[in-house]
Amino acid sequence: MISDSAAPLRGKTILLTGASGGIGLAAAHQLAALGAHLLLVCRNPDRGEQAREAVEQAAPGTRIELLLCNLSQLAEINQLCDQILECYPRLDVLINNAGVLPSRLQVTAEGHELCWVTNHLAPFVLTNRLLPLLEASPAGRVITVASEAHRLGEIETTATRRNDSAHNSAFTAYCDSKLANILFTKALAERLELTGITAYSLHPGIVRSKLFAGSSWLMRTLVKLATPFTISTEQAAAALVHLVTDHGATKYNGQYFKRGRPTSISNRAANLAEAQRLWRISADETGVGQ
């Protein structure tokens, strides 16, 4: 049992996507150790239940719930939002952590490029639809895991261009989605300026996780060569958890964090007009955030 004095997140409800492994699972353990009530969003029911049980056993007395959703399918994301809105009165922190980097460019049955929908449109829909619950918190937070790969990204105006394998690769699609994470965070912070909700994006570091396991042989080779410079999932999760708990972070609303502090971003990522353009594109494609 965690004592109240050692549980600064006691009474806080936190939704964490991509919680069955990697940074997400490590963050779940750390957040549970601080007393948080966790809603773990996972795609695979078996892996999700294993994660839920492991976190609950490591932090007895905490409330850990499993929510199932394939974040590459907008229909499932909206069903998840319906469920959350019906069952929970308040959400203190939303952590958009789930991300994919496939070996090749893929388009879902709904017609969205896989990285784009999983890494960007899913956070866009979750955040917009769950805003009423975040507004019910005294100081709601939205944290979206981005990447330094955003520096190579650009925002395509149409799904046709995004889905074209002659124009894009899985890696360029990933970079585009990470740029979108930062632009989305900036636009969100601006829209919520007069509320108590703050928004942040962060680069967790080059992490020894399974994110690149399904990527191309070239990417796997590059990641292997970078091994001496990588950090553990626990270290990456600690940076994420710091943004959850740091009261001083509110003065950095809308900013991008790296190594625990705000840092510079690419010119594209700093372009407010580009952030508003992305918002319009995302709203048109999802039907939310209008």
mmCIF file with all atom_site columns, C-alpha atoms in Angstrom, residues 9-204:
data_model
loop_
_atom_site.group_PDB
_atom_site.id
_atom_site.type_symbol
_atom_site.label_atom_id
_atom_site.label_alt_id
_atom_site.label_comp_id
_atom_site.label_asym_id
_atom_site.label_entity_id
_atom_site.label_seq_id
_atom_site.pdbx_PDB_ins_code
_atom_site.Cartn_x
_atom_site.Cartn_y
_atom_site.Cartn_z
_atom_site.occupancy
_atom_site.B_iso_or_equiv
_atom_site.pdbx_formal_charge
_atom_site.auth_seq_id
_atom_site.auth_comp_id
_atom_site.auth_asym_id
_atom_site.auth_atom_id
_atom_site.pdbx_PDB_model_num
ATOM 1   C CA . LEU A 1 9   ? -0.902  11.882  -7.678  1.00 0.00 ? 9   LEU A CA 1
ATOM 2   C CA . ARG A 1 10  ? -3.450  10.370  -5.294  1.00 0.00 ? 10  ARG A CA 1
ATOM 3   C CA . GLY A 1 11  ? -6.918  11.354  -6.534  1.00 0.00 ? 11  GLY A CA 1
ATOM 4   C CA . LYS A 1 12  ? -5.662  12.153  -10.049 1.00 0.00 ? 12  LYS A CA 1
ATOM 5   C CA . THR A 1 13  ? -7.092  10.258  -13.026 1.00 0.00 ? 13  THR A CA 1
ATOM 6   C CA . ILE A 1 14  ? -4.636  9.810   -15.890 1.00 0.00 ? 14  ILE A CA 1
ATOM 7   C CA . LEU A 1 15  ? -5.326  8.282   -19.299 1.00 0.00 ? 15  LEU A CA 1
ATOM 8   C CA . LEU A 1 16  ? -2.251  6.776   -20.961 1.00 0.00 ? 16  LEU A CA 1
ATOM 9   C CA . THR A 1 17  ? -2.236  5.353   -24.492 1.00 0.00 ? 17  THR A CA 1
ATOM 10  C CA . GLY A 1 18  ? 0.217   2.728   -25.698 1.00 0.00 ? 18  GLY A CA 1
ATOM 11  C CA . ALA A 1 19  ? 0.517   1.340   -22.179 1.00 0.00 ? 19  ALA A CA 1
ATOM 12  C CA . SER A 1 20  ? 1.225   -2.351  -22.830 1.00 0.00 ? 20  SER A CA 1
ATOM 13  C CA . GLY A 1 21  ? 4.958   -1.955  -23.457 1.00 0.00 ? 21  GLY A CA 1
ATOM 14  C CA . GLY A 1 22  ? 7.943   0.347   -23.912 1.00 0.00 ? 22  GLY A CA 1
ATOM 15  C CA . ILE A 1 23  ? 7.752   3.888   -22.542 1.00 0.00 ? 23  ILE A CA 1
ATOM 16  C CA . GLY A 1 24  ? 4.040   3.546   -21.875 1.00 0.00 ? 24  GLY A CA 1
ATOM 17  C CA . LEU A 1 25  ? 4.372   0.557   -19.566 1.00 0.00 ? 25  LEU A CA 1
ATOM 18  C CA . ALA A 1 26  ? 7.360   2.086   -17.765 1.00 0.00 ? 26  ALA A CA 1
ATOM 19  C CA . ALA A 1 27  ? 5.400   5.333   -17.289 1.00 0.00 ? 27  ALA A CA 1
ATOM 20  C CA . ALA A 1 28  ? 2.394   3.381   -15.996 1.00 0.00 ? 28  ALA A CA 1
ATOM 21  C CA . HIS A 1 29  ? 4.564   1.810   -13.304 1.00 0.00 ? 29  HIS A CA 1
ATOM 22  C CA . GLN A 1 30  ? 6.004   5.183   -12.283 1.00 0.00 ? 30  GLN A CA 1
ATOM 23  C CA . LEU A 1 31  ? 2.626   6.947   -12.256 1.00 0.00 ? 31  LEU A CA 1
ATOM 24  C CA . ALA A 1 32  ? 1.025   4.142   -10.257 1.00 0.00 ? 32  ALA A CA 1
ATOM 25  C CA . ALA A 1 33  ? 3.862   4.348   -7.729  1.00 0.00 ? 33  ALA A CA 1
ATOM 26  C CA . LEU A 1 34  ? 2.855   7.998   -7.232  1.00 0.00 ? 34  LEU A CA 1
ATOM 27  C CA . GLY A 1 35  ? -0.733  6.979   -6.496  1.00 0.00 ? 35  GLY A CA 1
ATOM 28  C CA . ALA A 1 36  ? -2.468  7.850   -9.779  1.00 0.00 ? 36  ALA A CA 1
ATOM 29  C CA . HIS A 1 37  ? -5.726  6.266   -10.912 1.00 0.00 ? 37  HIS A CA 1
ATOM 30  C CA . LEU A 1 38  ? -4.721  4.979   -14.351 1.00 0.00 ? 38  LEU A CA 1
ATOM 31  C CA . LEU A 1 39  ? -6.749  4.301   -17.469 1.00 0.00 ? 39  LEU A CA 1
ATOM 32  C CA . LEU A 1 40  ? -4.468  2.203   -19.673 1.00 0.00 ? 40  LEU A CA 1
ATOM 33  C CA . VAL A 1 41  ? -5.400  2.228   -23.357 1.00 0.00 ? 41  VAL A CA 1
ATOM 34  C CA . CYS A 1 42  ? -4.072  -0.819  -25.213 1.00 0.00 ? 42  CYS A CA 1
ATOM 35  C CA . ARG A 1 43  ? -4.856  -2.537  -28.488 1.00 0.00 ? 43  ARG A CA 1
ATOM 36  C CA . ASN A 1 44  ? -4.122  -6.165  -27.633 1.00 0.00 ? 44  ASN A CA 1
ATOM 37  C CA . PRO A 1 45  ? -6.355  -7.537  -24.844 1.00 0.00 ? 45  PRO A CA 1
ATOM 38  C CA . ASP A 1 46  ? -3.858  -10.138 -23.619 1.00 0.00 ? 46  ASP A CA 1
ATOM 39  C CA . ARG A 1 47  ? -0.878  -7.776  -23.503 1.00 0.00 ? 47  ARG A CA 1
ATOM 40  C CA . GLY A 1 48  ? -3.088  -5.085  -22.027 1.00 0.00 ? 48  GLY A CA 1
ATOM 41  C CA . GLU A 1 49  ? -4.300  -7.306  -19.210 1.00 0.00 ? 49  GLU A CA 1
ATOM 42  C CA . GLN A 1 50  ? -0.751  -8.472  -18.494 1.00 0.00 ? 50  GLN A CA 1
ATOM 43  C CA . ALA A 1 51  ? 0.335   -4.832  -18.241 1.00 0.00 ? 51  ALA A CA 1
ATOM 44  C CA . ARG A 1 52  ? -2.597  -3.935  -15.991 1.00 0.00 ? 52  ARG A CA 1
ATOM 45  C CA . GLU A 1 53  ? -1.896  -6.840  -13.643 1.00 0.00 ? 53  GLU A CA 1
ATOM 46  C CA . ALA A 1 54  ? 1.843   -6.082  -13.499 1.00 0.00 ? 54  ALA A CA 1
ATOM 47  C CA . VAL A 1 55  ? 1.281   -2.416  -12.645 1.00 0.00 ? 55  VAL A CA 1
ATOM 48  C CA . GLU A 1 56  ? -1.405  -3.217  -10.093 1.00 0.00 ? 56  GLU A CA 1
ATOM 49  C CA . GLN A 1 57  ? 0.777   -5.825  -8.374  1.00 0.00 ? 57  GLN A CA 1
ATOM 50  C CA . ALA A 1 58  ? 3.740   -3.425  -8.247  1.00 0.00 ? 58  ALA A CA 1
ATOM 51  C CA . ALA A 1 59  ? 1.605   -0.685  -6.681  1.00 0.00 ? 59  ALA A CA 1
ATOM 52  C CA . PRO A 1 60  ? -0.984  -2.324  -4.400  1.00 0.00 ? 60  PRO A CA 1
ATOM 53  C CA . GLY A 1 61  ? -3.904  -0.110  -3.519  1.00 0.00 ? 61  GLY A CA 1
ATOM 54  C CA . THR A 1 62  ? -3.877  1.840   -6.776  1.00 0.00 ? 62  THR A CA 1
ATOM 55  C CA . ARG A 1 63  ? -6.751  1.742   -9.240  1.00 0.00 ? 63  ARG A CA 1
ATOM 56  C CA . ILE A 1 64  ? -5.612  0.486   -12.649 1.00 0.00 ? 64  ILE A CA 1
ATOM 57  C CA . GLU A 1 65  ? -8.176  0.034   -15.443 1.00 0.00 ? 65  GLU A CA 1
ATOM 58  C CA . LEU A 1 66  ? -7.742  -1.383  -18.935 1.00 0.00 ? 66  LEU A CA 1
ATOM 59  C CA . LEU A 1 67  ? -9.480  0.167   -21.946 1.00 0.00 ? 67  LEU A CA 1
ATOM 60  C CA . LEU A 1 68  ? -9.161  -1.553  -25.323 1.00 0.00 ? 68  LEU A CA 1
ATOM 61  C CA . CYS A 1 69  ? -8.855  0.394   -28.568 1.00 0.00 ? 69  CYS A CA 1
ATOM 62  C CA . ASN A 1 70  ? -7.137  0.135   -31.935 1.00 0.00 ? 70  ASN A CA 1
ATOM 63  C CA . LEU A 1 71  ? -5.870  3.703   -32.316 1.00 0.00 ? 71  LEU A CA 1
ATOM 64  C CA . SER A 1 72  ? -5.492  3.300   -36.073 1.00 0.00 ? 72  SER A CA 1
ATOM 65  C CA . GLN A 1 73  ? -9.290  3.158   -36.478 1.00 0.00 ? 73  GLN A CA 1
ATOM 66  C CA . LEU A 1 74  ? -11.253 6.383   -35.965 1.00 0.00 ? 74  LEU A CA 1
ATOM 67  C CA . ALA A 1 75  ? -14.472 4.446   -35.375 1.00 0.00 ? 75  ALA A CA 1
ATOM 68  C CA . GLU A 1 76  ? -12.892 2.615   -32.425 1.00 0.00 ? 76  GLU A CA 1
ATOM 69  C CA . ILE A 1 77  ? -11.383 5.841   -31.071 1.00 0.00 ? 77  ILE A CA 1
ATOM 70  C CA . ASN A 1 78  ? -14.800 7.481   -31.047 1.00 0.00 ? 78  ASN A CA 1
ATOM 71  C CA . GLN A 1 79  ? -16.301 4.435   -29.331 1.00 0.00 ? 79  GLN A CA 1
ATOM 72  C CA . LEU A 1 80  ? -13.562 4.690   -26.695 1.00 0.00 ? 80  LEU A CA 1
ATOM 73  C CA . CYS A 1 81  ? -14.350 8.374   -26.162 1.00 0.00 ? 81  CYS A CA 1
ATOM 74  C CA . ASP A 1 82  ? -18.063 7.569   -25.783 1.00 0.00 ? 82  ASP A CA 1
ATOM 75  C CA . GLN A 1 83  ? -17.176 4.985   -23.128 1.00 0.00 ? 83  GLN A CA 1
ATOM 76  C CA . ILE A 1 84  ? -14.880 7.336   -21.209 1.00 0.00 ? 84  ILE A CA 1
ATOM 77  C CA . LEU A 1 85  ? -17.326 10.247  -21.320 1.00 0.00 ? 85  LEU A CA 1
ATOM 78  C CA . GLU A 1 86  ? -20.060 7.991   -19.967 1.00 0.00 ? 86  GLU A CA 1
ATOM 79  C CA . CYS A 1 87  ? -18.035 6.358   -17.185 1.00 0.00 ? 87  CYS A CA 1
ATOM 80  C CA . TYR A 1 88  ? -15.717 9.046   -15.789 1.00 0.00 ? 88  TYR A CA 1
ATOM 81  C CA . PRO A 1 89  ? -16.556 12.515  -14.442 1.00 0.00 ? 89  PRO A CA 1
ATOM 82  C CA . ARG A 1 90  ? -13.070 13.988  -14.693 1.00 0.00 ? 90  ARG A CA 1
ATOM 83  C CA . LEU A 1 91  ? -9.693  13.511  -16.364 1.00 0.00 ? 91  LEU A CA 1
ATOM 84  C CA . ASP A 1 92  ? -6.638  15.238  -14.919 1.00 0.00 ? 92  ASP A CA 1
ATOM 85  C CA . VAL A 1 93  ? -4.019  14.221  -17.465 1.00 0.00 ? 93  VAL A CA 1
ATOM 86  C CA . LEU A 1 94  ? -4.215  12.812  -20.980 1.00 0.00 ? 94  LEU A CA 1
ATOM 87  C CA . ILE A 1 95  ? -0.949  11.278  -22.197 1.00 0.00 ? 95  ILE A CA 1
ATOM 88  C CA . ASN A 1 96  ? -0.883  10.647  -25.948 1.00 0.00 ? 96  ASN A CA 1
ATOM 89  C CA . ASN A 1 97  ? 1.988   8.194   -25.961 1.00 0.00 ? 97  ASN A CA 1
ATOM 90  C CA . ALA A 1 98  ? 1.044   5.481   -28.489 1.00 0.00 ? 98  ALA A CA 1
ATOM 91  C CA . GLY A 1 99  ? 3.005   5.555   -31.733 1.00 0.00 ? 99  GLY A CA 1
ATOM 92  C CA . VAL A 1 100 ? 3.938   3.329   -34.661 1.00 0.00 ? 100 VAL A CA 1
ATOM 93  C CA . LEU A 1 101 ? 6.700   3.143   -37.249 1.00 0.00 ? 101 LEU A CA 1
ATOM 94  C CA . PRO A 1 102 ? 5.878   0.332   -39.712 1.00 0.00 ? 102 PRO A CA 1
ATOM 95  C CA . SER A 1 103 ? 8.275   -1.261  -42.191 1.00 0.00 ? 103 SER A CA 1
ATOM 96  C CA . ARG A 1 104 ? 6.373   0.119   -45.177 1.00 0.00 ? 104 ARG A CA 1
ATOM 97  C CA . LEU A 1 105 ? 3.754   2.726   -45.950 1.00 0.00 ? 105 LEU A CA 1
ATOM 98  C CA . GLN A 1 106 ? 0.347   1.361   -44.986 1.00 0.00 ? 106 GLN A CA 1
ATOM 99  C CA . VAL A 1 107 ? -3.190  2.666   -45.486 1.00 0.00 ? 107 VAL A CA 1
ATOM 100 C CA . THR A 1 108 ? -5.984  1.598   -43.133 1.00 0.00 ? 108 THR A CA 1
ATOM 101 C CA . ALA A 1 109 ? -9.415  0.313   -44.152 1.00 0.00 ? 109 ALA A CA 1
ATOM 102 C CA . GLU A 1 110 ? -10.750 3.789   -43.331 1.00 0.00 ? 110 GLU A CA 1
ATOM 103 C CA . GLY A 1 111 ? -8.353  5.313   -45.867 1.00 0.00 ? 111 GLY A CA 1
ATOM 104 C CA . HIS A 1 112 ? -5.768  6.885   -43.560 1.00 0.00 ? 112 HIS A CA 1
ATOM 105 C CA . GLU A 1 113 ? -2.011  6.403   -43.681 1.00 0.00 ? 113 GLU A CA 1
ATOM 106 C CA . LEU A 1 114 ? -1.118  4.343   -40.604 1.00 0.00 ? 114 LEU A CA 1
ATOM 107 C CA . CYS A 1 115 ? 1.392   6.717   -38.956 1.00 0.00 ? 115 CYS A CA 1
ATOM 108 C CA . TRP A 1 116 ? -0.829  9.720   -39.604 1.00 0.00 ? 116 TRP A CA 1
ATOM 109 C CA . VAL A 1 117 ? -3.933  8.256   -37.991 1.00 0.00 ? 117 VAL A CA 1
ATOM 110 C CA . THR A 1 118 ? -2.225  6.449   -35.076 1.00 0.00 ? 118 THR A CA 1
ATOM 111 C CA . ASN A 1 119 ? 0.365   9.071   -34.171 1.00 0.00 ? 119 ASN A CA 1
ATOM 112 C CA . HIS A 1 120 ? -1.611  12.238  -34.923 1.00 0.00 ? 120 HIS A CA 1
ATOM 113 C CA . LEU A 1 121 ? -5.321  11.865  -35.649 1.00 0.00 ? 121 LEU A CA 1
ATOM 114 C CA . ALA A 1 122 ? -5.846  9.595   -32.634 1.00 0.00 ? 122 ALA A CA 1
ATOM 115 C CA . PRO A 1 123 ? -4.440  12.217  -30.197 1.00 0.00 ? 123 PRO A CA 1
ATOM 116 C CA . PHE A 1 124 ? -6.407  14.908  -32.031 1.00 0.00 ? 124 PHE A CA 1
ATOM 117 C CA . VAL A 1 125 ? -9.710  13.064  -31.585 1.00 0.00 ? 125 VAL A CA 1
ATOM 118 C CA . LEU A 1 126 ? -9.030  11.888  -28.032 1.00 0.00 ? 126 LEU A CA 1
ATOM 119 C CA . THR A 1 127 ? -8.026  15.352  -26.875 1.00 0.00 ? 127 THR A CA 1
ATOM 120 C CA . ASN A 1 128 ? -10.892 17.215  -28.509 1.00 0.00 ? 128 ASN A CA 1
ATOM 121 C CA . ARG A 1 129 ? -13.580 14.778  -27.454 1.00 0.00 ? 129 ARG A CA 1
ATOM 122 C CA . LEU A 1 130 ? -12.314 14.443  -23.872 1.00 0.00 ? 130 LEU A CA 1
ATOM 123 C CA . LEU A 1 131 ? -11.935 18.190  -23.294 1.00 0.00 ? 131 LEU A CA 1
ATOM 124 C CA . PRO A 1 132 ? -15.074 18.322  -21.098 1.00 0.00 ? 132 PRO A CA 1
ATOM 125 C CA . LEU A 1 133 ? -13.432 15.888  -18.658 1.00 0.00 ? 133 LEU A CA 1
ATOM 126 C CA . LEU A 1 134 ? -10.142 17.811  -18.711 1.00 0.00 ? 134 LEU A CA 1
ATOM 127 C CA . GLU A 1 135 ? -12.061 21.038  -18.067 1.00 0.00 ? 135 GLU A CA 1
ATOM 128 C CA . ALA A 1 136 ? -13.557 19.400  -14.972 1.00 0.00 ? 136 ALA A CA 1
ATOM 129 C CA . SER A 1 137 ? -10.037 19.131  -13.520 1.00 0.00 ? 137 SER A CA 1
ATOM 130 C CA . PRO A 1 138 ? -8.568  22.102  -11.628 1.00 0.00 ? 138 PRO A CA 1
ATOM 131 C CA . ALA A 1 139 ? -5.495  21.947  -13.882 1.00 0.00 ? 139 ALA A CA 1
ATOM 132 C CA . GLY A 1 140 ? -5.905  19.502  -16.762 1.00 0.00 ? 140 GLY A CA 1
ATOM 133 C CA . ARG A 1 141 ? -2.866  18.565  -18.845 1.00 0.00 ? 141 ARG A CA 1
ATOM 134 C CA . VAL A 1 142 ? -2.390  17.101  -22.305 1.00 0.00 ? 142 VAL A CA 1
ATOM 135 C CA . ILE A 1 143 ? 1.027   15.572  -23.001 1.00 0.00 ? 143 ILE A CA 1
ATOM 136 C CA . THR A 1 144 ? 1.848   14.275  -26.477 1.00 0.00 ? 144 THR A CA 1
ATOM 137 C CA . VAL A 1 145 ? 4.971   12.252  -27.211 1.00 0.00 ? 145 VAL A CA 1
ATOM 138 C CA . ALA A 1 146 ? 6.698   13.713  -30.274 1.00 0.00 ? 146 ALA A CA 1
ATOM 139 C CA . SER A 1 147 ? 10.253  13.232  -31.573 1.00 0.00 ? 147 SER A CA 1
ATOM 140 C CA . GLU A 1 148 ? 13.294  14.997  -32.945 1.00 0.00 ? 148 GLU A CA 1
ATOM 141 C CA . ALA A 1 149 ? 12.248  13.296  -36.203 1.00 0.00 ? 149 ALA A CA 1
ATOM 142 C CA . HIS A 1 150 ? 9.827   16.218  -36.559 1.00 0.00 ? 150 HIS A CA 1
ATOM 143 C CA . ARG A 1 151 ? 12.708  18.203  -38.052 1.00 0.00 ? 151 ARG A CA 1
ATOM 144 C CA . LEU A 1 152 ? 12.420  16.114  -41.219 1.00 0.00 ? 152 LEU A CA 1
ATOM 145 C CA . GLY A 1 153 ? 8.639   16.324  -41.430 1.00 0.00 ? 153 GLY A CA 1
ATOM 146 C CA . GLU A 1 154 ? 6.162   18.301  -43.484 1.00 0.00 ? 154 GLU A CA 1
ATOM 147 C CA . ILE A 1 155 ? 2.379   18.487  -43.475 1.00 0.00 ? 155 ILE A CA 1
ATOM 148 C CA . GLU A 1 156 ? 0.712   17.144  -46.606 1.00 0.00 ? 156 GLU A CA 1
ATOM 149 C CA . THR A 1 157 ? -2.590  18.824  -47.426 1.00 0.00 ? 157 THR A CA 1
ATOM 150 C CA . THR A 1 158 ? -4.378  15.773  -48.811 1.00 0.00 ? 158 THR A CA 1
ATOM 151 C CA . ALA A 1 159 ? -4.708  12.115  -47.882 1.00 0.00 ? 159 ALA A CA 1
ATOM 152 C CA . THR A 1 160 ? -3.977  11.258  -51.518 1.00 0.00 ? 160 THR A CA 1
ATOM 153 C CA . ARG A 1 161 ? -0.454  12.617  -51.216 1.00 0.00 ? 161 ARG A CA 1
ATOM 154 C CA . ARG A 1 162 ? -0.012  11.116  -47.748 1.00 0.00 ? 162 ARG A CA 1
ATOM 155 C CA . ASN A 1 163 ? -1.072  7.666   -48.924 1.00 0.00 ? 163 ASN A CA 1
ATOM 156 C CA . ASP A 1 164 ? 1.068   7.653   -52.077 1.00 0.00 ? 164 ASP A CA 1
ATOM 157 C CA . SER A 1 165 ? 3.987   5.226   -51.704 1.00 0.00 ? 165 SER A CA 1
ATOM 158 C CA . ALA A 1 166 ? 5.672   6.846   -54.696 1.00 0.00 ? 166 ALA A CA 1
ATOM 159 C CA . HIS A 1 167 ? 5.810   10.095  -52.752 1.00 0.00 ? 167 HIS A CA 1
ATOM 160 C CA . ASN A 1 168 ? 6.173   8.879   -49.149 1.00 0.00 ? 168 ASN A CA 1
ATOM 161 C CA . SER A 1 169 ? 7.855   6.128   -47.150 1.00 0.00 ? 169 SER A CA 1
ATOM 162 C CA . ALA A 1 170 ? 7.002   4.791   -43.720 1.00 0.00 ? 170 ALA A CA 1
ATOM 163 C CA . PHE A 1 171 ? 9.839   6.859   -42.264 1.00 0.00 ? 171 PHE A CA 1
ATOM 164 C CA . THR A 1 172 ? 8.803   10.143  -43.914 1.00 0.00 ? 172 THR A CA 1
ATOM 165 C CA . ALA A 1 173 ? 5.231   9.459   -42.776 1.00 0.00 ? 173 ALA A CA 1
ATOM 166 C CA . TYR A 1 174 ? 6.514   8.977   -39.229 1.00 0.00 ? 174 TYR A CA 1
ATOM 167 C CA . CYS A 1 175 ? 8.444   12.268  -39.382 1.00 0.00 ? 175 CYS A CA 1
ATOM 168 C CA . ASP A 1 176 ? 5.347   14.046  -40.696 1.00 0.00 ? 176 ASP A CA 1
ATOM 169 C CA . SER A 1 177 ? 3.241   12.674  -37.829 1.00 0.00 ? 177 SER A CA 1
ATOM 170 C CA . LYS A 1 178 ? 5.804   13.819  -35.243 1.00 0.00 ? 178 LYS A CA 1
ATOM 171 C CA . LEU A 1 179 ? 5.789   17.325  -36.735 1.00 0.00 ? 179 LEU A CA 1
ATOM 172 C CA . ALA A 1 180 ? 2.002   17.187  -36.472 1.00 0.00 ? 180 ALA A CA 1
ATOM 173 C CA . ASN A 1 181 ? 2.286   16.322  -32.754 1.00 0.00 ? 181 ASN A CA 1
ATOM 174 C CA . ILE A 1 182 ? 4.181   19.532  -32.054 1.00 0.00 ? 182 ILE A CA 1
ATOM 175 C CA . LEU A 1 183 ? 2.001   21.748  -34.257 1.00 0.00 ? 183 LEU A CA 1
ATOM 176 C CA . PHE A 1 184 ? -1.132  20.250  -32.697 1.00 0.00 ? 184 PHE A CA 1
ATOM 177 C CA . THR A 1 185 ? 0.185   20.989  -29.206 1.00 0.00 ? 185 THR A CA 1
ATOM 178 C CA . LYS A 1 186 ? 0.920   24.613  -30.102 1.00 0.00 ? 186 LYS A CA 1
ATOM 179 C CA . ALA A 1 187 ? -2.517  25.126  -31.667 1.00 0.00 ? 187 ALA A CA 1
ATOM 180 C CA . LEU A 1 188 ? -4.208  23.406  -28.715 1.00 0.00 ? 188 LEU A CA 1
ATOM 181 C CA . ALA A 1 189 ? -2.403  25.589  -26.161 1.00 0.00 ? 189 ALA A CA 1
ATOM 182 C CA . GLU A 1 190 ? -3.476  28.698  -28.040 1.00 0.00 ? 190 GLU A CA 1
ATOM 183 C CA . ARG A 1 191 ? -7.116  27.572  -28.194 1.00 0.00 ? 191 ARG A CA 1
ATOM 184 C CA . LEU A 1 192 ? -7.169  26.704  -24.483 1.00 0.00 ? 192 LEU A CA 1
ATOM 185 C CA . GLU A 1 193 ? -5.312  29.804  -23.326 1.00 0.00 ? 193 GLU A CA 1
ATOM 186 C CA . LEU A 1 194 ? -8.211  31.068  -21.200 1.00 0.00 ? 194 LEU A CA 1
ATOM 187 C CA . THR A 1 195 ? -8.886  27.689  -19.585 1.00 0.00 ? 195 THR A CA 1
ATOM 188 C CA . GLY A 1 196 ? -7.023  25.825  -16.857 1.00 0.00 ? 196 GLY A CA 1
ATOM 189 C CA . ILE A 1 197 ? -5.772  23.204  -19.316 1.00 0.00 ? 197 ILE A CA 1
ATOM 190 C CA . THR A 1 198 ? -2.156  23.206  -20.500 1.00 0.00 ? 198 THR A CA 1
ATOM 191 C CA . ALA A 1 199 ? -0.528  21.207  -23.308 1.00 0.00 ? 199 ALA A CA 1
ATOM 192 C CA . TYR A 1 200 ? 3.002   19.975  -23.928 1.00 0.00 ? 200 TYR A CA 1
ATOM 193 C CA . SER A 1 201 ? 4.896   17.829  -26.419 1.00 0.00 ? 201 SER A CA 1
ATOM 194 C CA . LEU A 1 202 ? 8.177   16.103  -25.742 1.00 0.00 ? 202 LEU A CA 1
ATOM 195 C CA . HIS A 1 203 ? 11.010  14.125  -27.260 1.00 0.00 ? 203 HIS A CA 1
ATOM 196 C CA . PRO A 1 204 ? 11.598  11.180  -24.884 1.00 0.00 ? 204 PRO A CA 1
#
